[in-house]
Amino acid sequence: ASTGAPTAPNGLVVTGVSTATSFSGSGANLTSLPAGQLTGALPAISGANLTGIVTGILQVKQVKTTAYITSGSSWTDITGLSITITPTAATTQMMLIPNISTYHASGSTQYTIKIVSSNSTIEYVCGDFWSPGSGVSGNITQFYLDDHNTTNAITYKIQHKHYSGSGGINKDWSGNLNGVSTFTVIELDSSVIS
């Protein structure tokens, strides 16, 4: 028997079991390898061609303000609580989450907020009422799912007003500036929403 390494320049077909202590060369055309038999560290690979994988969350943006901003008797923007976002697809949805630290400067104050969209009309108003004392802090948190149906940039913002009394945001019960108000927009893949 030959003890040298035979060469097969035109390829080699083995119909039975081939046993070797090691293999070298490219394994690019190997198929049907059992996953349980693979060991060692995996190299960095691209997932560009993977399908059927849903991440759920596509984009997250948040803004905040710690300033004392008073409300009036008509709707005005809350400075700093505005977000512009471009949807990745028309079929996604935006979860809009204002979290407002309210302040009732006078008794019987009815303070309210609403979400405004440059793309559509959102007329849901959420309020916070306090009576009879003054100098009282509160909170408004709202979750709204916007079916935007566009790939154009959308600007969302928070507006506020008081229907009675007087007030604003971000002061505590003693009138100190200790509050923080935030606005968060999360773009969600529609496949994770039931």
PDB file of N, CA, C and O in Angstrom, residues 20 33 50 63 70 82 91-92 119 138 140 157 171 194:
ATOM      1  N   ALA A  20     -11.442  10.024   8.498  1.00  0.00           N
ATOM      2  CA  ALA A  20     -10.172  10.736   8.481  1.00  0.00           C
ATOM      3  C   ALA A  20      -9.968  11.412   9.824  1.00  0.00           C
ATOM      4  O   ALA A  20     -10.922  11.668  10.561  1.00  0.00           O
ATOM      5  N   LEU A  33     -25.228  18.910   7.358  1.00  0.00           N
ATOM      6  CA  LEU A  33     -24.422  18.686   8.559  1.00  0.00           C
ATOM      7  C   LEU A  33     -25.320  18.792   9.787  1.00  0.00           C
ATOM      8  O   LEU A  33     -25.979  19.818   9.986  1.00  0.00           O
ATOM      9  N   LEU A  50     -31.779  36.315   6.457  1.00  0.00           N
ATOM     10  CA  LEU A  50     -32.714  35.631   7.340  1.00  0.00           C
ATOM     11  C   LEU A  50     -34.113  36.193   7.157  1.00  0.00           C
ATOM     12  O   LEU A  50     -34.307  37.399   7.010  1.00  0.00           O
ATOM     13  N   VAL A  63     -38.127  62.512  24.449  1.00  0.00           N
ATOM     14  CA  VAL A  63     -37.697  63.854  24.836  1.00  0.00           C
ATOM     15  C   VAL A  63     -38.232  64.126  26.241  1.00  0.00           C
ATOM     16  O   VAL A  63     -39.157  63.458  26.708  1.00  0.00           O
ATOM     17  N   THR A  70     -46.267  76.912  32.377  1.00  0.00           N
ATOM     18  CA  THR A  70     -47.650  77.127  32.784  1.00  0.00           C
ATOM     19  C   THR A  70     -48.599  76.862  31.623  1.00  0.00           C
ATOM     20  O   THR A  70     -48.256  77.024  30.454  1.00  0.00           O
ATOM     21  N   SER A  82     -41.831  67.475  21.762  1.00  0.00           N
ATOM     22  CA  SER A  82     -42.160  67.289  20.351  1.00  0.00           C
ATOM     23  C   SER A  82     -41.166  66.307  19.741  1.00  0.00           C
ATOM     24  O   SER A  82     -39.961  66.399  19.995  1.00  0.00           O
ATOM     25  N   THR A  91     -47.248  50.292   7.337  1.00  0.00           N
ATOM     26  CA  THR A  91     -48.060  49.347   8.094  1.00  0.00           C
ATOM     27  C   THR A  91     -47.677  49.252   9.566  1.00  0.00           C
ATOM     28  O   THR A  91     -48.327  48.541  10.329  1.00  0.00           O
ATOM     29  N   THR A  92     -46.618  49.940   9.975  1.00  0.00           N
ATOM     30  CA  THR A  92     -46.245  49.905  11.389  1.00  0.00           C
ATOM     31  C   THR A  92     -47.168  50.816  12.193  1.00  0.00           C
ATOM     32  O   THR A  92     -47.972  51.567  11.629  1.00  0.00           O
ATOM     33  N   ASN A 119     -49.819  64.256  10.973  1.00  0.00           N
ATOM     34  CA  ASN A 119     -50.304  63.324   9.960  1.00  0.00           C
ATOM     35  C   ASN A 119     -51.808  63.082  10.030  1.00  0.00           C
ATOM     36  O   ASN A 119     -52.448  62.796   9.027  1.00  0.00           O
ATOM     37  N   GLY A 138     -49.429  66.346  40.523  1.00  0.00           N
ATOM     38  CA  GLY A 138     -50.140  65.162  40.056  1.00  0.00           C
ATOM     39  C   GLY A 138     -49.390  64.537  38.889  1.00  0.00           C
ATOM     40  O   GLY A 138     -48.209  64.835  38.653  1.00  0.00           O
ATOM     41  N   ILE A 140     -50.105  62.683  34.742  1.00  0.00           N
ATOM     42  CA  ILE A 140     -50.910  62.142  33.645  1.00  0.00           C
ATOM     43  C   ILE A 140     -49.997  61.267  32.789  1.00  0.00           C
ATOM     44  O   ILE A 140     -48.968  61.728  32.297  1.00  0.00           O
ATOM     45  N   LYS A 157     -46.587  66.010  19.027  1.00  0.00           N
ATOM     46  CA  LYS A 157     -46.278  66.925  20.122  1.00  0.00           C
ATOM     47  C   LYS A 157     -47.400  66.882  21.162  1.00  0.00           C
ATOM     48  O   LYS A 157     -48.505  66.428  20.883  1.00  0.00           O
ATOM     49  N   LYS A 171     -43.639  71.134  38.958  1.00  0.00           N
ATOM     50  CA  LYS A 171     -43.413  71.610  40.325  1.00  0.00           C
ATOM     51  C   LYS A 171     -43.995  70.595  41.311  1.00  0.00           C
ATOM     52  O   LYS A 171     -44.964  69.896  41.009  1.00  0.00           O
ATOM     53  N   SER A 194     -51.838  42.657  18.638  1.00  0.00           N
ATOM     54  CA  SER A 194     -53.058  41.869  18.461  1.00  0.00           C
ATOM     55  C   SER A 194     -54.274  42.702  18.821  1.00  0.00           C
ATOM     56  O   SER A 194     -54.174  43.743  19.421  1.00  0.00           O
TER      57      SER A 194
END
